[in-house]
Coordinates of C-alpha atoms and ligand atoms in Angstrom, one line a residue:
M1 CA 73.1 -3.6 -15.9
T2 CA 76.2 -3.8 -13.4
E3 CA 77.2 -0.6 -11.5
K4 CA 80.8 -0.9 -13.5
E5 CA 78.7 0.0 -16.8
Q6 CA 76.6 2.9 -15.7
G7 CA 78.2 5.8 -17.3
P8 CA 77.8 9.6 -16.7
L9 CA 74.4 9.7 -18.3
D10 CA 72.3 7.1 -16.4
V11 CA 74.0 8.5 -13.4
V12 CA 72.5 11.9 -14.0
F13 CA 69.4 10.8 -15.4
E14 CA 69.1 8.5 -11.9
Q15 CA 69.5 11.8 -9.9
I16 CA 67.1 13.5 -11.6
E17 CA 64.2 10.8 -11.5
E18 CA 65.2 10.2 -7.6
A19 CA 64.6 13.8 -7.1
S20 CA 61.4 14.4 -9.4
R21 CA 59.9 11.0 -7.0
T22 CA 60.7 12.9 -3.9
M23 CA 59.3 16.3 -4.9
K24 CA 56.5 14.5 -6.9
L25 CA 57.1 16.4 -10.1
K26 CA 54.9 15.7 -13.2
D27 CA 56.2 13.4 -15.6
S28 CA 56.0 16.1 -18.4
V29 CA 57.6 18.4 -16.5
Q30 CA 60.6 16.2 -15.4
T31 CA 60.7 15.5 -19.2
L32 CA 61.2 19.2 -20.0
L33 CA 64.1 19.2 -18.0
S34 CA 66.1 16.4 -18.6
H35 CA 66.7 16.3 -22.3
P36 CA 69.0 18.7 -23.8
K37 CA 68.1 21.4 -26.6
R38 CA 70.6 20.7 -28.8
K39 CA 73.9 18.2 -29.0
V40 CA 76.3 19.2 -31.6
E41 CA 79.1 16.6 -32.7
V42 CA 81.8 18.1 -35.2
S43 CA 85.1 16.9 -36.8
F44 CA 88.3 19.3 -37.4
P45 CA 91.2 19.2 -39.5
V46 CA 94.8 19.9 -37.9
E47 CA 97.9 20.2 -39.3
M48 CA 100.0 18.1 -37.0
D49 CA 103.8 19.3 -36.5
D50 CA 105.2 15.7 -38.8
G51 CA 103.1 17.2 -41.8
H52 CA 100.2 15.1 -41.5
T53 CA 96.8 16.0 -41.1
Q54 CA 94.4 14.3 -38.0
L55 CA 91.2 15.0 -37.7
F56 CA 89.8 16.0 -34.1
K57 CA 85.9 14.9 -32.4
G58 CA 84.7 18.1 -30.7
Y59 CA 81.2 18.1 -28.9
R60 CA 78.9 20.4 -27.0
T61 CA 75.7 19.7 -25.7
Q62 CA 73.5 22.9 -24.7
H63 CA 71.2 21.2 -22.5
N64 CA 69.0 23.8 -21.0
D65 CA 68.6 27.9 -21.2
L66 CA 65.8 28.4 -19.5
L67 CA 67.7 30.7 -16.2
G68 CA 69.9 32.4 -19.0
P69 CA 72.5 31.8 -21.5
F70 CA 73.9 28.4 -22.0
K71 CA 77.3 28.1 -19.7
G72 CA 79.8 25.2 -18.9
G73 CA 83.2 23.9 -19.4
I74 CA 85.3 22.5 -22.1
R75 CA 87.4 19.2 -21.6
F76 CA 89.9 17.8 -23.6
H77 CA 90.5 14.3 -22.9
P78 CA 90.6 11.1 -24.8
S79 CA 87.6 9.9 -23.4
M80 CA 85.5 12.5 -24.0
T81 CA 82.4 11.7 -25.8
V82 CA 78.9 13.2 -26.7
E83 CA 76.9 11.6 -24.0
E84 CA 79.8 12.7 -21.3
S85 CA 78.9 16.3 -22.5
Q86 CA 75.7 15.6 -22.4
A87 CA 75.6 14.0 -18.7
L88 CA 77.9 17.1 -17.9
G89 CA 75.9 19.5 -19.1
T90 CA 72.9 18.4 -17.4
W91 CA 74.8 19.1 -14.4
M92 CA 75.6 22.3 -15.3
T93 CA 72.1 23.4 -15.8
F94 CA 71.2 22.0 -12.1
K95 CA 74.3 23.7 -10.8
S96 CA 73.2 27.1 -12.0
A97 CA 69.5 26.9 -10.8
L98 CA 70.8 25.8 -7.1
V99 CA 73.4 28.6 -6.7
Q100 CA 71.1 31.1 -8.7
I101 CA 72.8 32.7 -11.1
P102 CA 71.5 33.6 -14.6
H103 CA 72.8 30.8 -16.5
G104 CA 71.6 27.5 -18.0
G105 CA 74.0 24.2 -18.3
A106 CA 76.5 23.3 -21.3
K107 CA 79.3 21.2 -21.8
G108 CA 81.6 20.6 -24.4
G109 CA 85.1 19.0 -25.2
V110 CA 87.4 17.3 -27.7
A111 CA 88.1 13.8 -27.7
C112 CA 92.1 14.2 -27.6
D113 CA 95.4 13.7 -24.8
P114 CA 96.4 16.9 -24.8
S115 CA 99.8 15.5 -23.2
M116 CA 100.5 14.1 -26.7
L117 CA 100.3 17.5 -28.3
S118 CA 102.6 20.1 -29.0
D119 CA 102.3 23.6 -27.6
R120 CA 101.3 24.6 -31.4
E121 CA 99.3 21.5 -32.3
L122 CA 97.1 22.4 -28.8
R123 CA 96.9 26.0 -30.3
E124 CA 95.5 24.8 -33.5
V125 CA 93.2 21.9 -31.6
S126 CA 91.6 24.9 -29.4
R127 CA 91.1 27.0 -33.0
G128 CA 89.4 24.6 -34.3
Y129 CA 87.2 24.1 -31.9
M130 CA 86.0 27.4 -31.3
E131 CA 85.9 27.8 -34.9
A132 CA 83.3 25.0 -35.2
F133 CA 81.1 26.1 -32.8
S134 CA 81.5 29.7 -33.6
D135 CA 77.7 29.7 -34.6
L136 CA 76.6 28.6 -31.4
F137 CA 78.9 30.7 -28.9
G138 CA 78.9 34.2 -27.8
A139 CA 78.1 36.1 -24.9
G140 CA 74.1 36.0 -24.8
R141 CA 74.0 32.9 -26.3
D142 CA 76.8 30.3 -24.7
V143 CA 79.5 31.2 -22.8
P144 CA 81.9 28.3 -22.3
A145 CA 84.8 28.2 -19.5
P146 CA 87.8 25.6 -18.7
D147 CA 87.7 22.0 -17.7
V148 CA 89.7 19.1 -17.4
Y149 CA 93.2 19.4 -19.1
T150 CA 92.4 23.2 -20.4
D151 CA 93.3 26.5 -19.0
P152 CA 93.4 30.0 -18.7
K153 CA 95.5 29.6 -22.2
T154 CA 92.9 27.8 -23.9
M155 CA 90.3 30.1 -23.2
G156 CA 92.5 33.0 -24.4
I157 CA 93.1 31.5 -27.7
M158 CA 89.6 30.2 -27.9
M159 CA 88.6 34.3 -27.1
D160 CA 91.1 35.5 -29.5
T161 CA 89.6 32.9 -32.5
Y162 CA 86.1 34.2 -31.8
S163 CA 87.1 37.8 -32.0
R164 CA 88.9 37.2 -35.5
I165 CA 85.5 35.9 -36.8
A166 CA 83.4 38.5 -34.9
G167 CA 86.0 41.1 -36.2
R168 CA 85.6 42.8 -32.6
H169 CA 86.7 42.1 -29.1
E170 CA 84.8 39.9 -27.7
A171 CA 86.0 39.1 -24.3
G172 CA 82.6 38.1 -23.0
V173 CA 82.4 35.0 -25.2
I174 CA 84.6 32.7 -22.8
T175 CA 85.4 32.8 -19.3
G176 CA 88.7 31.5 -17.2
K177 CA 90.7 33.8 -19.8
P178 CA 94.0 35.3 -18.1
P179 CA 93.1 38.2 -16.3
L180 CA 95.4 40.5 -18.5
V181 CA 92.6 39.8 -21.5
G182 CA 89.8 39.8 -19.8
G183 CA 89.7 37.4 -17.0
S184 CA 88.8 37.7 -13.5
K185 CA 91.7 37.7 -10.9
A186 CA 89.8 35.1 -9.0
R187 CA 88.3 32.2 -11.5
G188 CA 91.9 30.2 -11.2
A189 CA 91.4 29.4 -7.7
A190 CA 87.8 29.5 -7.9
T191 CA 86.6 26.2 -7.9
A192 CA 88.5 24.9 -5.0
Q193 CA 87.9 28.6 -2.9
G194 CA 83.9 27.7 -3.5
A195 CA 84.6 24.2 -1.8
V196 CA 86.5 25.2 1.0
Y197 CA 83.8 27.8 1.9
V198 CA 81.8 25.2 2.0
I199 CA 83.7 22.9 4.4
E200 CA 84.6 25.7 6.4
Q201 CA 80.9 26.1 6.6
M202 CA 80.1 22.5 7.8
L203 CA 83.2 22.4 10.3
E204 CA 81.2 25.6 12.0
K205 CA 78.2 23.5 12.1
M206 CA 79.9 20.9 13.5
K207 CA 82.1 23.2 16.1
Q208 CA 85.2 21.3 14.7
A209 CA 88.5 22.9 14.2
P210 CA 90.8 22.2 11.1
E211 CA 93.5 21.5 13.1
H212 CA 91.9 18.3 14.1
T213 CA 90.7 17.5 10.6
R214 CA 92.2 15.1 8.0
V215 CA 91.5 15.5 4.3
A216 CA 92.5 13.4 1.2
V217 CA 92.0 14.4 -2.5
Q218 CA 92.0 12.4 -5.6
G219 CA 92.9 14.8 -8.6
F220 CA 95.9 16.9 -8.3
G221 CA 94.8 19.7 -11.1
N222 CA 93.0 23.0 -11.0
G223 CA 90.1 22.0 -8.6
G224 CA 92.6 19.0 -6.2
Q225 CA 95.7 20.7 -6.1
I226 CA 94.3 24.1 -5.2
A227 CA 92.1 22.7 -2.9
A228 CA 95.1 20.6 -0.7
R229 CA 96.8 23.4 -0.9
L230 CA 94.0 26.4 0.8
L231 CA 93.4 23.6 3.4
Y232 CA 97.1 23.0 4.2
D233 CA 97.7 27.0 4.4
K234 CA 94.6 27.3 7.0
G235 CA 95.6 24.1 9.4
F236 CA 94.2 20.8 8.0
K237 CA 95.9 18.1 8.0
V238 CA 96.1 16.6 4.2
V239 CA 96.9 13.1 4.8
G240 CA 96.4 12.0 1.2
V241 CA 96.7 13.3 -2.8
S242 CA 96.9 11.9 -5.9
D243 CA 96.9 12.6 -9.5
S244 CA 96.4 9.8 -12.5
K245 CA 99.7 8.0 -11.7
T246 CA 100.4 8.3 -8.2
A247 CA 99.0 8.7 -4.4
L248 CA 101.0 10.0 -1.7
Y249 CA 99.6 9.0 1.5
D250 CA 100.9 10.1 5.4
K251 CA 98.9 10.1 8.6
E252 CA 100.3 12.9 10.2
G253 CA 99.7 14.8 7.2
L254 CA 101.4 15.7 3.8
D255 CA 103.6 18.7 2.9
I256 CA 101.3 20.2 0.3
P257 CA 104.1 23.0 -0.8
K258 CA 106.4 20.0 -1.5
A259 CA 104.0 18.1 -3.3
Q260 CA 103.0 21.2 -5.2
E261 CA 106.9 21.3 -6.3
A262 CA 107.4 17.6 -6.7
K263 CA 104.5 17.9 -9.2
E264 CA 105.8 20.5 -10.9
N265 CA 109.3 18.7 -11.5
S266 CA 109.4 15.1 -12.4
G267 CA 105.5 14.1 -10.5
L268 CA 104.1 13.4 -7.3
K269 CA 106.5 10.3 -6.8
E270 CA 109.5 12.6 -6.4
Y271 CA 107.9 13.5 -3.3
G272 CA 109.2 10.1 -1.4
A273 CA 108.8 6.4 -2.2
A274 CA 108.1 5.6 1.6
F275 CA 105.0 8.0 1.0
M276 CA 103.4 6.1 -2.3
L277 CA 100.1 4.2 -2.1
D278 CA 100.0 0.8 -4.4
S279 CA 97.9 2.6 -6.8
S280 CA 96.6 5.9 -7.4
E281 CA 93.0 4.9 -6.8
D282 CA 94.0 3.8 -3.4
V283 CA 93.7 7.4 -2.2
L284 CA 90.3 7.2 -2.0
Y285 CA 90.3 4.1 0.8
V286 CA 92.4 6.0 3.4
D287 CA 91.7 6.9 6.9
T288 CA 89.9 10.9 6.4
D289 CA 87.5 12.6 7.8
I290 CA 87.1 14.0 4.3
L291 CA 87.5 12.8 1.1
I292 CA 87.6 15.0 -2.2
P293 CA 87.2 13.3 -5.5
A294 CA 88.9 16.3 -7.6
A295 CA 89.3 14.1 -10.6
M296 CA 86.8 12.3 -12.9
E297 CA 83.5 10.8 -12.9
G298 CA 82.2 7.2 -11.7
V299 CA 85.0 7.0 -9.0
I300 CA 82.8 5.9 -6.0
T301 CA 80.9 2.6 -7.2
K302 CA 79.0 -0.1 -5.8
N303 CA 82.1 -2.2 -6.1
N304 CA 84.0 0.3 -3.8
A305 CA 81.6 2.6 -1.5
S306 CA 82.2 -0.1 1.3
R307 CA 86.0 0.4 1.2
I308 CA 85.4 4.2 1.8
K309 CA 86.4 5.9 5.2
A310 CA 85.8 9.3 5.0
K311 CA 82.7 10.8 7.2
H312 CA 81.9 13.4 4.6
I313 CA 82.7 12.9 0.7
M314 CA 83.0 16.6 -0.8
E315 CA 82.5 16.4 -4.3
L316 CA 84.7 18.4 -6.2
A317 CA 84.7 16.8 -9.5
N318 CA 81.6 16.3 -11.6
G319 CA 79.3 13.2 -11.0
P320 CA 82.1 10.9 -8.8
T321 CA 79.5 9.1 -7.0
T322 CA 77.0 7.0 -8.8
P323 CA 73.6 6.6 -7.3
E324 CA 73.9 2.9 -5.7
A325 CA 77.4 4.3 -4.3
D326 CA 75.3 7.4 -2.7
H327 CA 72.3 4.9 -1.0
M328 CA 75.4 2.7 0.5
L329 CA 77.4 5.9 1.9
K330 CA 74.0 6.6 3.5
E331 CA 73.6 3.8 5.0
K332 CA 76.8 3.8 6.7
D333 CA 75.9 7.6 7.5
Q334 CA 78.3 8.9 5.5
H335 CA 77.3 12.2 4.0
V336 CA 78.1 13.3 0.1
Y337 CA 78.0 16.7 -0.6
P338 CA 76.9 17.1 -4.2
D339 CA 78.8 18.2 -6.8
I340 CA 76.3 20.9 -7.9
L341 CA 77.1 22.5 -4.6
V342 CA 80.7 22.0 -3.8
N343 CA 82.2 22.7 -7.3
A344 CA 79.9 25.6 -7.9
G345 CA 82.8 28.3 -7.1
G346 CA 83.8 28.1 -10.7
V347 CA 81.0 29.0 -12.4
I348 CA 79.6 31.3 -9.8
V349 CA 83.2 33.6 -10.7
S350 CA 82.5 32.7 -14.2
Y351 CA 79.3 34.5 -14.2
L352 CA 81.0 37.3 -12.0
E353 CA 83.9 37.4 -15.0
S354 CA 81.0 37.9 -17.7
V355 CA 79.5 40.7 -15.6
Q356 CA 83.2 42.5 -15.4
N357 CA 83.1 41.7 -19.1
H358 CA 80.0 43.6 -20.1
M359 CA 80.8 46.3 -17.9
N360 CA 84.7 46.4 -18.9
Y361 CA 85.5 47.2 -15.3
Y362 CA 87.2 44.6 -13.2
W363 CA 87.4 43.9 -9.3
E364 CA 89.9 42.8 -6.9
E365 CA 90.3 39.0 -6.1
D366 CA 88.9 39.4 -2.4
E367 CA 85.7 41.2 -3.8
I368 CA 85.0 38.6 -6.4
N369 CA 85.4 36.3 -3.9
E370 CA 83.1 37.6 -1.1
R371 CA 80.6 38.0 -3.6
M372 CA 81.4 34.5 -4.8
K373 CA 80.7 32.9 -1.1
T374 CA 77.8 34.9 -0.5
F375 CA 76.2 32.9 -3.9
I376 CA 77.9 29.6 -2.7
L377 CA 76.8 29.8 1.5
E378 CA 73.3 30.5 0.4
A379 CA 72.9 27.8 -2.2
Y380 CA 74.2 25.3 1.3
E381 CA 71.5 26.7 3.4
N382 CA 69.1 26.0 0.8
T383 CA 70.6 22.4 0.4
E384 CA 70.6 21.7 4.0
E385 CA 66.8 23.0 4.2
T386 CA 65.2 21.4 1.0
A387 CA 67.0 18.0 2.5
A388 CA 65.6 18.4 5.7
S389 CA 62.0 19.2 4.9
Y390 CA 61.9 16.3 2.4
Q391 CA 63.9 14.1 4.8
T392 CA 66.6 13.4 2.1
T393 CA 70.1 13.5 1.4
Y394 CA 72.3 16.7 0.1
R395 CA 72.4 15.7 -3.1
N396 CA 68.4 14.8 -3.5
G397 CA 68.3 18.3 -1.5
A398 CA 69.9 20.4 -4.2
M399 CA 68.5 18.6 -6.8
I400 CA 65.1 19.3 -5.5
F401 CA 65.6 23.0 -5.1
A402 CA 67.1 23.4 -8.6
L403 CA 64.3 21.6 -9.9
Q404 CA 61.8 23.7 -8.2
K405 CA 63.7 26.7 -9.3
L406 CA 63.4 25.4 -13.1
E407 CA 59.7 24.2 -12.9
Q408 CA 59.0 28.0 -11.9
A409 CA 61.2 29.2 -15.1
L410 CA 59.3 27.2 -17.0
E411 CA 55.8 28.8 -15.6
Y412 CA 56.9 32.3 -16.1
R413 CA 58.4 31.5 -19.5
G414 CA 54.8 30.0 -20.7
Y415 CA 56.2 26.4 -21.4
I416 CA 53.8 25.1 -18.3
S417 CA 50.3 26.6 -16.6
Ligands
NDP1 N1 88.2 23.8 -13.6 C1 87.0 24.0 -13.2 O1 86.9 25.4 -13.1 C2 86.0 22.9 -12.8 C3 86.0 21.7 -12.6 N2 85.3 21.5 -12.0 C4 85.9 19.7 -12.2 O2 86.5 19.0 -11.5 C5 87.3 17.7 -11.4 C6 89.1 18.5 -12.2 O3 89.1 19.2 -13.1 P1 90.3 20.2 -12.9 O4 90.8 20.3 -11.5 O5 89.7 21.3 -13.4 O6 90.9 19.2 -14.1 P2 92.5 19.4 -14.3 O7 92.7 19.2 -15.6 O8 93.1 20.6 -13.7 O9 93.0 18.2 -13.2 C7 92.7 17.0 -13.4 C8 93.1 15.9 -12.1 O10 92.8 14.9 -11.9 C9 93.8 14.1 -12.2 N3 93.3 12.5 -12.8 C10 92.7 12.5 -14.0 N4 92.4 11.5 -14.1 C11 92.3 10.5 -13.0 C12 92.2 9.3 -12.5 N5 91.6 8.2 -13.3 N6 92.6 8.9 -11.1 C13 93.0 10.1 -10.5 N7 93.1 11.3 -11.1 C14 93.0 11.6 -12.3 C15 94.7 14.6 -13.2 O11 96.3 13.8 -13.2 P3 97.4 14.2 -13.5 O12 97.9 15.7 -13.4 O13 98.5 13.1 -14.0 O14 96.6 14.6 -15.3 C16 94.7 15.8 -12.6 O15 95.5 16.2 -11.7 C17 86.4 17.6 -13.3 O16 85.5 16.5 -12.6 C18 85.7 19.0 -13.6 O17 84.9 18.5 -14.3 C19 84.2 21.0 -11.8 C20 83.8 22.7 -11.3 C21 85.0 23.8 -12.3
AKG2 O1 83.1 27.8 -15.2 C1 81.7 27.6 -15.8 O2 81.8 28.6 -16.5 C2 81.4 26.4 -16.1 C3 82.5 25.7 -15.2 C4 82.5 23.7 -15.1 O3 82.6 23.5 -16.3 C5 82.0 23.2 -14.1 O4 81.4 23.6 -13.5 O5 81.9 22.1 -14.0

């Protein structure tokens, strides 16, 4: 199989395999921790604006709930499949275990292109998905959240749908809701904010100032756009950004508020033709200290890893780097900070949102961020220490730490002795 054909499920299986081999995990335990508890595929009808009824396919993989209720986002994307939900759900299990929150892993989504749907159609797709999975979801069972092309509004509609079915207010069924209807004040920026804490910690260890640090970001949505802005506000030189259509580059540093305004209006191209790279993908290859892939899986492979110049790759997206690319980058002394650490701010604040929903009492943004920072920086230290003790990569260190926790949970819950 060539690297190009390696899908996210092959990637996550290979990552588990490598970590298990390094820590000499028993085959039987590896098998228990690799396979999902449940994979569900549904079809549900939606009446479209032109009067015809369209069938949509929805997915949810509940990978593992040893440490607590299943947890993980819902993605609306044309390429969504049950295999992708399994891969993403598996990463969620490892992420929750690494950052030590009491949750398991899951992920789901709908195969659709939200940019082609009206607001009403999108609302009906959101309601249809929640209705189809209402038996699986619930606080204490499986608590979804936003992912690619879903947002707080989607979460609010899904919470409302579930509450209607339950016949009572059920804020805790989903996280990432608008704060007015039970959301956390910090969840919107949490994924990016968590990555910023990790980046700042790394720079502190290297004694490097933000002003002398260049960053390029692939993806200009919830994760990428907010990360670019937070880093710009802290004085980093954000030399490159991209979305699915356009990449911008300025070696002197882009004006990120201006790029955000362009994105809000007609698109990143409005920033100026002089700053546009030939293709959106080219943002990966610019001269930068830190590269932040913040879009989709499988963007750094054996076919292009040799073109990456960044010394540090901070995976804000899930699964952007394939195992072969990981090894090529390591050979060139380029460090990959893994997704399950770097983008964990989102799920940590989601967990804190669940806690607030249970208490029905809501903290201020700074308080939530301080709590999240403690979780993510502890995970950073555990990743580094585990990697050092096994003389391996940060990815492998993070995976090993998570496997150790999950193996312990198997024992404590009576599955192994
Ligand atoms: N939202 C969250 O809380 C969390 C998200 N993540 C992960 O972060 C990543 C991004 O998610 P999020 O920011 O929420 O998603 P969004 O939907 O908010 O944004 C996605 C961004 O990626 C861009 N994009 C899509 N496809 C490509 C492509 N092929 N090349 C370049 N850019 C592309 C989109 O472009 P355009 O604007 O043109 O559509 C958009 O700017 C995903 O891997 C997700 O799983 C991880 C943890 C939590
Ligand atoms: O906030 C959550 O519960 C999960 C977010 C997510 O899908 C992810 O971390 O990939």
